[in-house]
């Protein structure tokens, strides 16, 4: 209010639904809630989140928000109970420290590996292109209701709207800066 920014307060139930709606419309959300994460990754409390299904989201977030090369991949945050539907992974990865291959049935392997990398980087590689790296991998974060209920509820509401229990998650920081606190 002091700075004149438009704002409205949402009830907890409406909060997750509204975030899911905005993500589904390809808006990018700056999420600052609860206690700050400790460590090298944003895990849903100080995060920038978006639609992993969007073929343009990776480029937009890289160029306009992170100020880095447009091809650099983003990590997915996935409902823990859906992780094996998206990735070749057989365990939780709550701290975004494990890399897994995107499930073969989700991949679009139309690119030749002999093609120059500059031509391959912008091709759609899966049905979740914003988080699928050029080698069809992703650094996965699994999210459970027990570890972060508000973040889980956003992803669950997004799944209810779209059928996809997965979103992009990246930190507020840019190169050389720590994750934000406030």
Short mmCIF file of N, CA and C in Angstrom, two decimals:
data_model
loop_
_atom_site.label_atom_id
_atom_site.label_comp_id
_atom_site.label_asym_id
_atom_site.label_seq_id
_atom_site.Cartn_x
_atom_site.Cartn_y
_atom_site.Cartn_z
N UNK A 1 0.83 -1.19 0.00
CA UNK A 1 0.00 0.00 0.00
C UNK A 1 0.87 1.25 0.00
N UNK A 2 1.96 1.22 0.76
CA UNK A 2 2.84 2.39 0.86
C UNK A 2 3.42 2.77 -0.49
N UNK A 3 3.63 1.79 -1.35
CA UNK A 3 4.22 2.06 -2.67
C UNK A 3 3.18 2.10 -3.79
N UNK A 4 1.92 1.88 -3.44
CA UNK A 4 0.86 1.96 -4.44
C UNK A 4 0.73 0.74 -5.34
N UNK A 5 1.30 -0.39 -4.94
CA UNK A 5 1.20 -1.60 -5.75
C UNK A 5 -0.20 -2.19 -5.61
N UNK A 6 -0.78 -2.63 -6.71
CA UNK A 6 -2.09 -3.28 -6.59
C UNK A 6 -1.94 -4.61 -5.87
N UNK A 7 -2.85 -4.88 -4.97
CA UNK A 7 -2.80 -6.12 -4.20
C UNK A 7 -4.19 -6.49 -3.74
N UNK A 8 -4.37 -7.78 -3.48
CA UNK A 8 -5.61 -8.23 -2.86
C UNK A 8 -5.28 -9.44 -2.01
N UNK A 9 -5.94 -9.55 -0.89
CA UNK A 9 -5.70 -10.65 0.02
C UNK A 9 -6.62 -11.80 -0.35
N UNK A 10 -6.04 -12.99 -0.41
CA UNK A 10 -6.80 -14.19 -0.73
C UNK A 10 -6.86 -15.11 0.48
N UNK A 11 -7.95 -15.79 0.62
CA UNK A 11 -8.06 -16.81 1.65
C UNK A 11 -7.15 -17.97 1.25
N UNK A 12 -6.66 -18.75 2.21
CA UNK A 12 -5.73 -19.84 1.89
C UNK A 12 -6.20 -20.79 0.78
N UNK A 13 -7.47 -21.16 0.80
CA UNK A 13 -7.98 -22.07 -0.24
C UNK A 13 -7.95 -21.41 -1.61
N UNK A 14 -8.30 -20.16 -1.68
CA UNK A 14 -8.32 -19.43 -2.95
C UNK A 14 -6.92 -19.11 -3.45
N UNK A 15 -5.97 -19.02 -2.54
CA UNK A 15 -4.60 -18.66 -2.88
C UNK A 15 -3.97 -19.67 -3.84
N UNK A 16 -4.07 -20.95 -3.52
CA UNK A 16 -3.51 -22.00 -4.38
C UNK A 16 -4.21 -22.02 -5.73
N UNK A 17 -5.54 -21.90 -5.71
CA UNK A 17 -6.32 -21.91 -6.96
C UNK A 17 -5.96 -20.73 -7.86
N UNK A 18 -5.80 -19.56 -7.28
CA UNK A 18 -5.46 -18.37 -8.07
C UNK A 18 -4.06 -18.48 -8.67
N UNK A 19 -3.11 -18.97 -7.90
CA UNK A 19 -1.76 -19.19 -8.43
C UNK A 19 -1.79 -20.21 -9.56
N UNK A 20 -2.53 -21.29 -9.39
CA UNK A 20 -2.64 -22.32 -10.43
C UNK A 20 -3.27 -21.75 -11.70
N UNK A 21 -4.28 -20.92 -11.53
CA UNK A 21 -4.94 -20.30 -12.69
C UNK A 21 -3.95 -19.41 -13.46
N UNK A 22 -3.21 -18.60 -12.73
CA UNK A 22 -2.26 -17.69 -13.36
C UNK A 22 -1.14 -18.46 -14.07
N UNK A 23 -0.63 -19.49 -13.43
CA UNK A 23 0.41 -20.31 -14.08
C UNK A 23 -0.14 -20.94 -15.35
N UNK A 24 -1.34 -21.46 -15.30
CA UNK A 24 -1.98 -22.07 -16.46
C UNK A 24 -2.19 -21.11 -17.62
N UNK A 25 -2.27 -19.82 -17.30
CA UNK A 25 -2.41 -18.79 -18.34
C UNK A 25 -1.04 -18.25 -18.76
N UNK A 26 0.01 -18.96 -18.40
CA UNK A 26 1.40 -18.65 -18.74
C UNK A 26 1.92 -17.36 -18.11
N UNK A 27 1.36 -17.03 -16.95
CA UNK A 27 1.94 -15.95 -16.16
C UNK A 27 3.07 -16.54 -15.31
N UNK A 28 3.98 -15.70 -14.92
CA UNK A 28 5.09 -16.10 -14.06
C UNK A 28 4.82 -15.53 -12.68
N UNK A 29 4.99 -16.36 -11.66
CA UNK A 29 4.66 -15.99 -10.28
C UNK A 29 5.93 -15.86 -9.46
N UNK A 30 6.04 -14.78 -8.72
CA UNK A 30 7.08 -14.64 -7.70
C UNK A 30 6.48 -15.06 -6.38
N UNK A 31 7.00 -16.11 -5.80
CA UNK A 31 6.42 -16.71 -4.61
C UNK A 31 7.34 -16.45 -3.41
N UNK A 32 6.83 -15.75 -2.41
CA UNK A 32 7.58 -15.48 -1.19
C UNK A 32 6.64 -15.78 -0.04
N UNK A 33 6.85 -16.96 0.59
CA UNK A 33 5.94 -17.40 1.64
C UNK A 33 6.69 -18.23 2.65
N UNK A 34 6.26 -18.19 3.87
CA UNK A 34 6.86 -19.01 4.91
C UNK A 34 8.32 -18.68 5.18
N UNK A 35 9.03 -19.67 5.72
CA UNK A 35 10.44 -19.49 6.07
C UNK A 35 11.33 -19.66 4.84
N UNK A 36 12.44 -18.96 4.84
CA UNK A 36 13.39 -19.04 3.74
C UNK A 36 14.09 -20.40 3.72
N UNK A 37 14.37 -20.88 2.51
CA UNK A 37 15.14 -22.10 2.36
C UNK A 37 16.57 -21.87 2.79
N UNK A 38 17.22 -22.92 3.22
CA UNK A 38 18.64 -22.86 3.54
C UNK A 38 19.34 -23.82 2.59
N UNK A 39 20.26 -23.33 1.81
CA UNK A 39 20.98 -24.19 0.88
C UNK A 39 21.00 -23.60 -0.52
N UNK A 40 21.42 -24.39 -1.50
CA UNK A 40 21.66 -23.88 -2.84
C UNK A 40 20.42 -23.78 -3.74
N UNK A 41 19.26 -24.19 -3.29
CA UNK A 41 18.08 -24.23 -4.16
C UNK A 41 16.89 -23.53 -3.53
N UNK A 42 16.05 -22.97 -4.38
CA UNK A 42 14.76 -22.48 -3.90
C UNK A 42 13.80 -23.66 -3.97
N UNK A 43 13.05 -23.88 -2.92
CA UNK A 43 12.24 -25.09 -2.83
C UNK A 43 10.76 -24.80 -2.63
N UNK A 44 10.33 -23.61 -3.04
CA UNK A 44 8.92 -23.30 -2.97
C UNK A 44 8.55 -22.20 -2.01
N UNK A 45 9.50 -21.69 -1.26
CA UNK A 45 9.21 -20.58 -0.36
C UNK A 45 9.73 -19.26 -0.91
N UNK A 46 10.83 -19.28 -1.63
CA UNK A 46 11.37 -18.11 -2.32
C UNK A 46 11.63 -18.53 -3.76
N UNK A 47 10.57 -18.64 -4.53
CA UNK A 47 10.66 -19.23 -5.86
C UNK A 47 9.98 -18.37 -6.92
N UNK A 48 10.46 -18.52 -8.13
CA UNK A 48 9.77 -18.02 -9.31
C UNK A 48 9.23 -19.26 -9.99
N UNK A 49 7.93 -19.30 -10.21
CA UNK A 49 7.30 -20.50 -10.74
C UNK A 49 6.54 -20.19 -12.03
N UNK A 50 6.41 -21.22 -12.87
CA UNK A 50 5.73 -21.06 -14.15
C UNK A 50 5.28 -22.40 -14.69
N UNK A 51 4.73 -22.37 -15.89
CA UNK A 51 4.14 -23.55 -16.53
C UNK A 51 5.20 -24.36 -17.26
N UNK A 52 5.46 -25.57 -16.80
CA UNK A 52 6.44 -26.45 -17.43
C UNK A 52 6.00 -26.93 -18.81
N UNK A 53 4.71 -26.83 -19.12
CA UNK A 53 4.18 -27.27 -20.42
C UNK A 53 4.43 -26.26 -21.53
N UNK A 54 4.78 -25.05 -21.17
CA UNK A 54 4.92 -23.97 -22.13
C UNK A 54 6.24 -24.07 -22.91
N UNK A 55 6.14 -24.00 -24.22
CA UNK A 55 7.35 -24.07 -25.04
C UNK A 55 8.12 -22.75 -25.05
N UNK A 56 7.50 -21.67 -24.59
CA UNK A 56 8.20 -20.38 -24.57
C UNK A 56 8.65 -19.95 -23.18
N UNK A 57 8.18 -20.64 -22.13
CA UNK A 57 8.45 -20.22 -20.76
C UNK A 57 9.94 -20.23 -20.42
N UNK A 58 10.67 -21.24 -20.85
CA UNK A 58 12.10 -21.33 -20.55
C UNK A 58 12.84 -20.12 -21.09
N UNK A 59 12.57 -19.77 -22.32
CA UNK A 59 13.25 -18.63 -22.94
C UNK A 59 12.85 -17.31 -22.26
N UNK A 60 11.57 -17.13 -21.99
CA UNK A 60 11.09 -15.90 -21.35
C UNK A 60 11.72 -15.73 -19.97
N UNK A 61 11.70 -16.78 -19.17
CA UNK A 61 12.24 -16.67 -17.81
C UNK A 61 13.76 -16.44 -17.84
N UNK A 62 14.44 -17.09 -18.75
CA UNK A 62 15.89 -16.90 -18.85
C UNK A 62 16.25 -15.48 -19.27
N UNK A 63 15.61 -14.98 -20.30
CA UNK A 63 15.99 -13.68 -20.86
C UNK A 63 15.46 -12.50 -20.06
N UNK A 64 14.23 -12.57 -19.59
CA UNK A 64 13.60 -11.41 -18.94
C UNK A 64 13.73 -11.39 -17.42
N UNK A 65 13.98 -12.54 -16.81
CA UNK A 65 14.02 -12.59 -15.36
C UNK A 65 15.41 -12.96 -14.84
N UNK A 66 15.99 -14.03 -15.37
CA UNK A 66 17.28 -14.51 -14.87
C UNK A 66 18.46 -13.86 -15.60
N UNK A 67 18.22 -13.22 -16.73
CA UNK A 67 19.27 -12.54 -17.50
C UNK A 67 20.42 -13.49 -17.84
N UNK A 68 20.04 -14.63 -18.40
CA UNK A 68 21.05 -15.62 -18.80
C UNK A 68 20.66 -16.20 -20.14
N UNK A 69 21.48 -17.07 -20.67
CA UNK A 69 21.25 -17.64 -21.99
C UNK A 69 19.88 -18.33 -22.05
N UNK A 70 19.20 -18.17 -23.18
CA UNK A 70 17.82 -18.64 -23.30
C UNK A 70 17.67 -20.15 -23.27
N UNK A 71 18.74 -20.88 -23.55
CA UNK A 71 18.64 -22.34 -23.60
C UNK A 71 18.77 -23.01 -22.23
N UNK A 72 19.20 -22.28 -21.23
CA UNK A 72 19.48 -22.92 -19.93
C UNK A 72 18.19 -23.47 -19.31
N UNK A 73 18.24 -24.71 -18.88
CA UNK A 73 17.01 -25.35 -18.38
C UNK A 73 16.64 -24.90 -16.98
N UNK A 74 15.38 -25.08 -16.67
CA UNK A 74 14.88 -24.84 -15.33
C UNK A 74 14.51 -26.17 -14.70
N UNK A 75 14.47 -26.17 -13.40
CA UNK A 75 14.14 -27.39 -12.68
C UNK A 75 12.63 -27.50 -12.49
N UNK A 76 12.13 -28.72 -12.48
CA UNK A 76 10.72 -28.94 -12.19
C UNK A 76 10.48 -29.18 -10.70
N UNK A 77 9.36 -28.71 -10.24
CA UNK A 77 8.82 -29.12 -8.94
C UNK A 77 7.61 -29.97 -9.26
N UNK A 78 7.62 -31.18 -8.77
CA UNK A 78 6.62 -32.18 -9.14
C UNK A 78 6.00 -32.77 -7.88
N UNK A 79 4.71 -33.03 -7.92
CA UNK A 79 4.08 -33.74 -6.81
C UNK A 79 4.81 -35.06 -6.60
N UNK A 80 5.16 -35.38 -5.37
CA UNK A 80 5.94 -36.59 -5.09
C UNK A 80 5.26 -37.83 -5.65
N UNK A 81 3.93 -37.86 -5.60
CA UNK A 81 3.20 -39.04 -6.07
C UNK A 81 3.12 -39.11 -7.61
N UNK A 82 3.56 -38.07 -8.31
CA UNK A 82 3.53 -38.05 -9.77
C UNK A 82 4.92 -38.14 -10.40
N UNK A 83 5.96 -38.09 -9.59
CA UNK A 83 7.33 -38.02 -10.13
C UNK A 83 7.63 -39.16 -11.10
N UNK A 84 7.23 -40.36 -10.77
CA UNK A 84 7.55 -41.50 -11.65
C UNK A 84 6.73 -41.48 -12.94
N UNK A 85 5.71 -40.64 -13.03
CA UNK A 85 4.96 -40.48 -14.28
C UNK A 85 5.69 -39.55 -15.25
N UNK A 86 6.55 -38.70 -14.71
CA UNK A 86 7.29 -37.75 -15.53
C UNK A 86 8.75 -38.12 -15.72
N UNK A 87 9.33 -38.80 -14.73
CA UNK A 87 10.78 -39.04 -14.73
C UNK A 87 11.13 -40.48 -14.42
N UNK A 88 12.30 -40.89 -14.88
CA UNK A 88 12.86 -42.19 -14.50
C UNK A 88 13.53 -42.02 -13.15
N UNK A 89 12.72 -42.02 -12.12
CA UNK A 89 13.21 -41.83 -10.76
C UNK A 89 12.38 -42.72 -9.84
N UNK A 90 13.04 -43.32 -8.88
CA UNK A 90 12.36 -44.27 -8.00
C UNK A 90 12.39 -43.87 -6.54
N UNK A 91 12.67 -42.58 -6.28
CA UNK A 91 12.74 -42.09 -4.89
C UNK A 91 12.41 -40.61 -4.85
N UNK A 92 12.04 -40.11 -3.70
CA UNK A 92 11.81 -38.67 -3.57
C UNK A 92 13.10 -37.89 -3.76
N UNK A 93 12.96 -36.65 -4.19
CA UNK A 93 14.09 -35.73 -4.34
C UNK A 93 13.66 -34.36 -3.82
N UNK A 94 13.45 -34.25 -2.51
CA UNK A 94 12.87 -33.02 -1.94
C UNK A 94 13.78 -31.80 -1.99
N UNK A 95 15.08 -32.02 -2.20
CA UNK A 95 16.01 -30.89 -2.17
C UNK A 95 16.57 -30.53 -3.55
N UNK A 96 15.95 -31.07 -4.61
CA UNK A 96 16.32 -30.75 -5.97
C UNK A 96 17.80 -31.09 -6.24
N UNK A 97 18.24 -32.21 -5.73
CA UNK A 97 19.63 -32.61 -5.88
C UNK A 97 19.83 -33.78 -6.84
N UNK A 98 18.75 -34.45 -7.25
CA UNK A 98 18.87 -35.59 -8.16
C UNK A 98 18.49 -35.20 -9.57
N UNK A 99 19.22 -35.74 -10.53
CA UNK A 99 18.91 -35.55 -11.94
C UNK A 99 18.32 -36.84 -12.45
N UNK A 100 17.26 -36.73 -13.24
CA UNK A 100 16.62 -37.91 -13.81
C UNK A 100 16.25 -37.63 -15.26
N UNK A 101 16.12 -38.69 -16.04
CA UNK A 101 15.68 -38.56 -17.43
C UNK A 101 14.16 -38.38 -17.45
N UNK A 102 13.69 -37.56 -18.36
CA UNK A 102 12.25 -37.43 -18.60
C UNK A 102 11.80 -38.76 -19.20
N UNK A 103 10.65 -39.25 -18.77
CA UNK A 103 10.12 -40.53 -19.27
C UNK A 103 10.10 -40.53 -20.80
N UNK A 104 10.52 -41.63 -21.36
CA UNK A 104 10.61 -41.77 -22.82
C UNK A 104 9.28 -41.46 -23.51
N UNK A 105 8.18 -41.91 -22.93
CA UNK A 105 6.87 -41.70 -23.58
C UNK A 105 6.45 -40.23 -23.59
N UNK A 106 7.10 -39.40 -22.83
CA UNK A 106 6.81 -37.96 -22.82
C UNK A 106 7.70 -37.20 -23.80
N UNK A 107 8.74 -37.86 -24.28
CA UNK A 107 9.73 -37.19 -25.13
C UNK A 107 9.35 -37.19 -26.60
N UNK A 108 9.82 -36.16 -27.26
CA UNK A 108 9.69 -36.02 -28.71
C UNK A 108 11.11 -36.08 -29.25
N UNK A 109 11.47 -37.18 -29.84
CA UNK A 109 12.85 -37.36 -30.30
C UNK A 109 12.94 -37.12 -31.80
N UNK A 110 12.63 -35.90 -32.20
CA UNK A 110 12.67 -35.57 -33.62
C UNK A 110 13.97 -34.91 -34.03
N UNK A 111 14.82 -34.63 -33.09
CA UNK A 111 16.09 -33.95 -33.40
C UNK A 111 17.18 -34.97 -33.67
N UNK A 112 17.99 -34.68 -34.62
CA UNK A 112 19.15 -35.50 -34.91
C UNK A 112 20.27 -35.12 -33.95
N UNK A 113 20.95 -36.11 -33.41
CA UNK A 113 22.05 -35.80 -32.51
C UNK A 113 23.27 -35.30 -33.28
N UNK A 114 23.21 -35.40 -34.60
CA UNK A 114 24.32 -34.88 -35.40
C UNK A 114 24.11 -33.41 -35.74
N UNK A 115 22.92 -32.92 -35.49
CA UNK A 115 22.61 -31.51 -35.71
C UNK A 115 23.43 -30.65 -34.76
N UNK A 116 23.86 -29.47 -35.18
CA UNK A 116 24.59 -28.59 -34.26
C UNK A 116 23.73 -28.23 -33.06
N UNK A 117 24.36 -28.11 -31.90
CA UNK A 117 23.65 -27.84 -30.65
C UNK A 117 22.83 -26.57 -30.74
N UNK A 118 23.31 -25.55 -31.44
CA UNK A 118 22.57 -24.29 -31.55
C UNK A 118 21.23 -24.47 -32.25
N UNK A 119 21.13 -25.47 -33.10
CA UNK A 119 19.85 -25.74 -33.77
C UNK A 119 18.94 -26.63 -32.92
N UNK A 120 19.52 -27.43 -32.05
CA UNK A 120 18.73 -28.35 -31.23
C UNK A 120 18.16 -27.71 -29.97
N UNK A 121 18.78 -26.66 -29.47
CA UNK A 121 18.40 -26.15 -28.15
C UNK A 121 16.98 -25.60 -28.07
N UNK A 122 16.45 -25.12 -29.18
CA UNK A 122 15.11 -24.53 -29.14
C UNK A 122 14.01 -25.46 -29.63
N UNK A 123 14.34 -26.72 -29.85
CA UNK A 123 13.32 -27.68 -30.27
C UNK A 123 12.53 -28.16 -29.05
N UNK A 124 11.26 -28.46 -29.28
CA UNK A 124 10.41 -29.01 -28.22
C UNK A 124 10.81 -30.46 -28.02
N UNK A 125 11.28 -30.81 -26.81
CA UNK A 125 11.80 -32.15 -26.56
C UNK A 125 10.84 -33.06 -25.81
N UNK A 126 9.78 -32.48 -25.21
CA UNK A 126 8.83 -33.31 -24.45
C UNK A 126 7.53 -32.53 -24.27
N UNK A 127 6.58 -33.13 -23.57
CA UNK A 127 5.33 -32.42 -23.27
C UNK A 127 5.50 -31.47 -22.09
N UNK A 128 6.69 -31.44 -21.50
CA UNK A 128 7.05 -30.45 -20.47
C UNK A 128 8.37 -29.78 -20.92
N UNK A 129 8.33 -29.05 -22.01
CA UNK A 129 9.56 -28.55 -22.63
C UNK A 129 10.34 -27.54 -21.81
N UNK A 130 9.68 -26.81 -20.94
CA UNK A 130 10.38 -25.77 -20.18
C UNK A 130 11.34 -26.35 -19.14
N UNK A 131 11.21 -27.65 -18.84
CA UNK A 131 12.10 -28.26 -17.85
C UNK A 131 12.92 -29.40 -18.44
N UNK A 132 12.78 -29.66 -19.73
CA UNK A 132 13.50 -30.76 -20.37
C UNK A 132 14.77 -30.23 -21.02
N UNK A 133 15.92 -30.66 -20.50
CA UNK A 133 17.20 -30.22 -21.03
C UNK A 133 17.48 -30.90 -22.37
N UNK A 134 18.46 -30.41 -23.08
CA UNK A 134 18.80 -30.93 -24.40
C UNK A 134 19.14 -32.42 -24.36
N UNK A 135 19.58 -32.93 -23.22
CA UNK A 135 19.86 -34.36 -23.11
C UNK A 135 18.68 -35.13 -22.49
N UNK A 136 17.51 -34.50 -22.44
CA UNK A 136 16.27 -35.09 -21.94
C UNK A 136 16.30 -35.36 -20.43
N UNK A 137 17.10 -34.61 -19.71
CA UNK A 137 17.17 -34.76 -18.26
C UNK A 137 16.54 -33.56 -17.57
N UNK A 138 16.38 -33.68 -16.25
CA UNK A 138 15.89 -32.57 -15.43
C UNK A 138 16.40 -32.79 -14.01
N UNK A 139 16.65 -31.69 -13.30
CA UNK A 139 17.02 -31.75 -11.88
C UNK A 139 15.72 -31.63 -11.09
N UNK A 140 15.26 -32.73 -10.56
CA UNK A 140 13.90 -32.87 -10.04
C UNK A 140 13.79 -32.49 -8.56
N UNK A 141 12.72 -31.75 -8.25
CA UNK A 141 12.30 -31.56 -6.86
C UNK A 141 10.94 -32.22 -6.71
N UNK A 142 10.83 -33.14 -5.78
CA UNK A 142 9.52 -33.71 -5.46
C UNK A 142 8.96 -32.95 -4.26
N UNK A 143 7.68 -32.67 -4.32
CA UNK A 143 7.03 -31.86 -3.29
C UNK A 143 5.92 -32.68 -2.63
N UNK A 144 5.93 -32.70 -1.31
CA UNK A 144 4.89 -33.42 -0.57
C UNK A 144 4.12 -32.45 0.31
N UNK A 145 2.91 -32.85 0.66
CA UNK A 145 2.09 -32.03 1.55
C UNK A 145 2.71 -31.95 2.94
N UNK A 146 3.46 -32.95 3.33
CA UNK A 146 4.07 -32.96 4.66
C UNK A 146 5.22 -31.96 4.77
N UNK A 147 5.97 -31.76 3.71
CA UNK A 147 7.14 -30.87 3.79
C UNK A 147 6.84 -29.42 3.45
N UNK A 148 5.87 -29.18 2.56
CA UNK A 148 5.52 -27.81 2.19
C UNK A 148 4.10 -27.77 1.65
N UNK A 149 3.14 -27.77 2.54
CA UNK A 149 1.73 -27.83 2.16
C UNK A 149 1.28 -26.70 1.24
N UNK A 150 1.65 -25.44 1.49
CA UNK A 150 1.19 -24.38 0.57
C UNK A 150 1.70 -24.56 -0.86
N UNK A 151 2.97 -24.92 -1.01
CA UNK A 151 3.55 -25.13 -2.34
C UNK A 151 2.92 -26.36 -2.99
N UNK A 152 2.77 -27.42 -2.24
CA UNK A 152 2.11 -28.63 -2.72
C UNK A 152 0.70 -28.30 -3.22
N UNK A 153 -0.02 -27.48 -2.46
CA UNK A 153 -1.39 -27.13 -2.84
C UNK A 153 -1.46 -26.37 -4.16
N UNK A 154 -0.46 -25.52 -4.43
CA UNK A 154 -0.43 -24.83 -5.73
C UNK A 154 -0.27 -25.85 -6.85
N UNK A 155 0.68 -26.76 -6.70
CA UNK A 155 0.93 -27.74 -7.75
C UNK A 155 -0.27 -28.68 -7.90
N UNK A 156 -0.88 -29.05 -6.79
CA UNK A 156 -2.07 -29.91 -6.83
C UNK A 156 -3.23 -29.19 -7.54
N UNK A 157 -3.41 -27.91 -7.26
CA UNK A 157 -4.47 -27.14 -7.93
C UNK A 157 -4.16 -27.01 -9.42
N UNK A 158 -2.88 -26.85 -9.76
CA UNK A 158 -2.48 -26.79 -11.17
C UNK A 158 -2.78 -28.12 -11.86
N UNK A 159 -2.50 -29.21 -11.15
CA UNK A 159 -2.81 -30.53 -11.71
C UNK A 159 -4.31 -30.70 -11.94
N UNK A 160 -5.09 -30.24 -11.01
CA UNK A 160 -6.56 -30.33 -11.13
C UNK A 160 -7.04 -29.58 -12.37
N UNK A 161 -6.43 -28.43 -12.66
CA UNK A 161 -6.81 -27.61 -13.81
C UNK A 161 -6.31 -28.18 -15.13
N UNK A 162 -5.08 -28.76 -15.11
CA UNK A 162 -4.41 -29.08 -16.38
C UNK A 162 -4.11 -30.56 -16.58
N UNK A 163 -4.15 -31.34 -15.51
CA UNK A 163 -3.74 -32.74 -15.60
C UNK A 163 -2.25 -32.94 -15.40
N UNK A 164 -1.52 -31.85 -15.14
CA UNK A 164 -0.07 -31.91 -14.95
C UNK A 164 0.30 -31.49 -13.53
N UNK A 165 0.84 -32.42 -12.76
CA UNK A 165 1.26 -32.14 -11.39
C UNK A 165 2.72 -31.72 -11.34
N UNK A 166 3.08 -30.77 -12.20
CA UNK A 166 4.47 -30.35 -12.33
C UNK A 166 4.52 -28.90 -12.81
N UNK A 167 5.45 -28.12 -12.25
CA UNK A 167 5.64 -26.73 -12.66
C UNK A 167 7.14 -26.43 -12.70
N UNK A 168 7.50 -25.27 -13.22
CA UNK A 168 8.89 -24.79 -13.17
C UNK A 168 9.11 -24.16 -11.80
N UNK A 169 10.32 -24.33 -11.27
CA UNK A 169 10.70 -23.67 -10.03
C UNK A 169 12.14 -23.19 -10.16
N UNK A 170 12.35 -21.90 -9.98
CA UNK A 170 13.71 -21.36 -9.96
C UNK A 170 13.80 -20.30 -8.87
N UNK A 171 15.01 -19.98 -8.49
CA UNK A 171 15.22 -19.02 -7.41
C UNK A 171 15.14 -17.59 -7.91
N UNK A 172 14.96 -16.66 -6.99
CA UNK A 172 14.94 -15.24 -7.31
C UNK A 172 16.32 -14.71 -7.68
N UNK A 173 17.36 -15.41 -7.23
CA UNK A 173 18.69 -14.85 -7.42
C UNK A 173 19.13 -14.87 -8.89
N UNK A 174 20.04 -13.98 -9.21
CA UNK A 174 20.73 -14.01 -10.50
C UNK A 174 22.18 -14.38 -10.20
N UNK A 175 22.94 -14.66 -11.24
CA UNK A 175 24.31 -15.13 -11.09
C UNK A 175 25.10 -14.32 -10.07
N UNK A 176 25.72 -15.03 -9.15
CA UNK A 176 26.58 -14.39 -8.16
C UNK A 176 25.86 -13.85 -6.95
N UNK A 177 24.55 -13.98 -6.90
CA UNK A 177 23.78 -13.46 -5.77
C UNK A 177 23.13 -14.61 -5.02
N UNK A 178 22.93 -14.45 -3.71
CA UNK A 178 22.29 -15.52 -2.93
C UNK A 178 20.77 -15.49 -3.14
N UNK A 179 20.12 -16.56 -2.69
CA UNK A 179 18.66 -16.62 -2.71
C UNK A 179 18.14 -15.50 -1.81
N UNK A 180 17.06 -14.87 -2.20
CA UNK A 180 16.52 -13.74 -1.43
C UNK A 180 15.95 -14.22 -0.10
N UNK A 181 15.93 -13.30 0.85
CA UNK A 181 15.37 -13.59 2.17
C UNK A 181 13.99 -12.94 2.30
N UNK A 182 13.92 -11.64 1.98
CA UNK A 182 12.65 -10.93 2.11
C UNK A 182 12.28 -10.30 0.78
#
